Amino acid sequence: MNKFTCVADLGPLDRALAEAADIKRNRFAYTGLGRNRTLLMIFFNSSLRTRLSTQKAAMNLGMNVMVLDVNQGAWKLETERGVIMDGDKAEHLLEAIPVMGSYCDIIGVRSFAGLKDRDEDYEERVISQFIRYSGRPVFSMEAATRHPLQSFADLITIEEFKTKPRPKVVLTWAPHPKALPQAVANSFAEWMNATDYDFVITHPHGYELDPAFTGGARVEYDQRRAFEGADFIYAKNWSAYMAPNYGKVLSTDRDWTVDAAKMALTDNARFMHCLPVRRNMIVTDDVIESERSIVIPEAANREISAQVVIKRMLEGLPH
């Protein structure tokens, strides 16, 4: 595996899930793979779970790990071609990327959407340049349009907790005070569409996602109706995708907050969220603290999803 940015890069999901289960049984069975190998983790944005889980996964595989916070202690990086660099950005990505690649064997990149120019965000200019110019296998630790390590962990979690072969999984928009990217929602939809689950998306009008990710998923604008009979509720906020409102907050309607009354409409559903979560905006305290909440096991599975991806990249390196 030379890159990991979407579900298609992982190949057959049954094989990936079996590999994840194998790793979870013994996280240290493949420590020889990473001996004398180095992972470079590059963060253009903040992180808690991604940083810790990915570093732990690499350490489980015996790797050395370097972490670079681009906005803290590094030169400010220019990402656009053709600009006159007479501002505060001292180095261009086109020089920085191959230099970074010379110091490591695998690169993980985290770079969010700017939410100002939809075309620029959806072209994935940052991670695509790392894939093109680093000379190393590259995986996404969240990019402008997708968060594949999170979605893989979500899939692992649903498989562990489902009680029927074809559960009903609902992705619900929920209010948030700030404009957030569509990456988690896009990615979750893409991964759910790759399964045979009964998958439903619910959100207010104006929050339609890019059809390239939602595919043929059913969209229900009545949140309560969408919740009926659900086995898993995945709550997430995202800003508007459709022009001319791209990146804007169109609503903070608290009627979309996931609460106990809505969860009572489900088939005793499990509650999921990628974290961090704004309590009593996205979800009420009683729901996220209930025994049906699986946000902590879901977060723990981030280590497993990362380890599967890094293991496959190590296996593809020349000896």
PDB file of C-alpha atoms in Angstrom, residues 168 170-172 200-205 217-227 256:
ATOM      1  CA  LYS A 168     -29.552   0.388  10.440  1.00  0.00           C
ATOM      2  CA  VAL A 170     -27.936   6.755  10.848  1.00  0.00           C
ATOM      3  CA  LEU A 171     -25.585   9.677  10.283  1.00  0.00           C
ATOM      4  CA  THR A 172     -27.216  12.728  11.819  1.00  0.00           C
ATOM      5  CA  VAL A 200     -29.524   6.778   6.286  1.00  0.00           C
ATOM      6  CA  ILE A 201     -28.343  10.398   6.434  1.00  0.00           C
ATOM      7  CA  THR A 202     -30.437  13.037   8.179  1.00  0.00           C
ATOM      8  CA  HIS A 203     -29.826  16.781   8.193  1.00  0.00           C
ATOM      9  CA  PRO A 204     -31.649  20.090   7.730  1.00  0.00           C
ATOM     10  CA  HIS A 205     -32.225  21.438   4.242  1.00  0.00           C
ATOM     11  CA  ALA A 217     -27.656   6.690   0.563  1.00  0.00           C
ATOM     12  CA  ARG A 218     -31.163   7.613   1.662  1.00  0.00           C
ATOM     13  CA  VAL A 219     -31.488  11.188   2.898  1.00  0.00           C
ATOM     14  CA  GLU A 220     -34.217  11.951   5.429  1.00  0.00           C
ATOM     15  CA  TYR A 221     -34.872  15.566   6.435  1.00  0.00           C
ATOM     16  CA  ASP A 222     -37.014  14.540   9.420  1.00  0.00           C
ATOM     17  CA  GLN A 223     -34.507  13.538  12.100  1.00  0.00           C
ATOM     18  CA  ARG A 224     -37.043  11.741  14.276  1.00  0.00           C
ATOM     19  CA  ARG A 225     -38.272   9.651  11.379  1.00  0.00           C
ATOM     20  CA  ALA A 226     -34.680   8.751  10.486  1.00  0.00           C
ATOM     21  CA  PHE A 227     -34.038   7.560  14.044  1.00  0.00           C
ATOM     22  CA  TRP A 256     -31.309  18.692  16.160  1.00  0.00           C
TER      23      TRP A 256
END
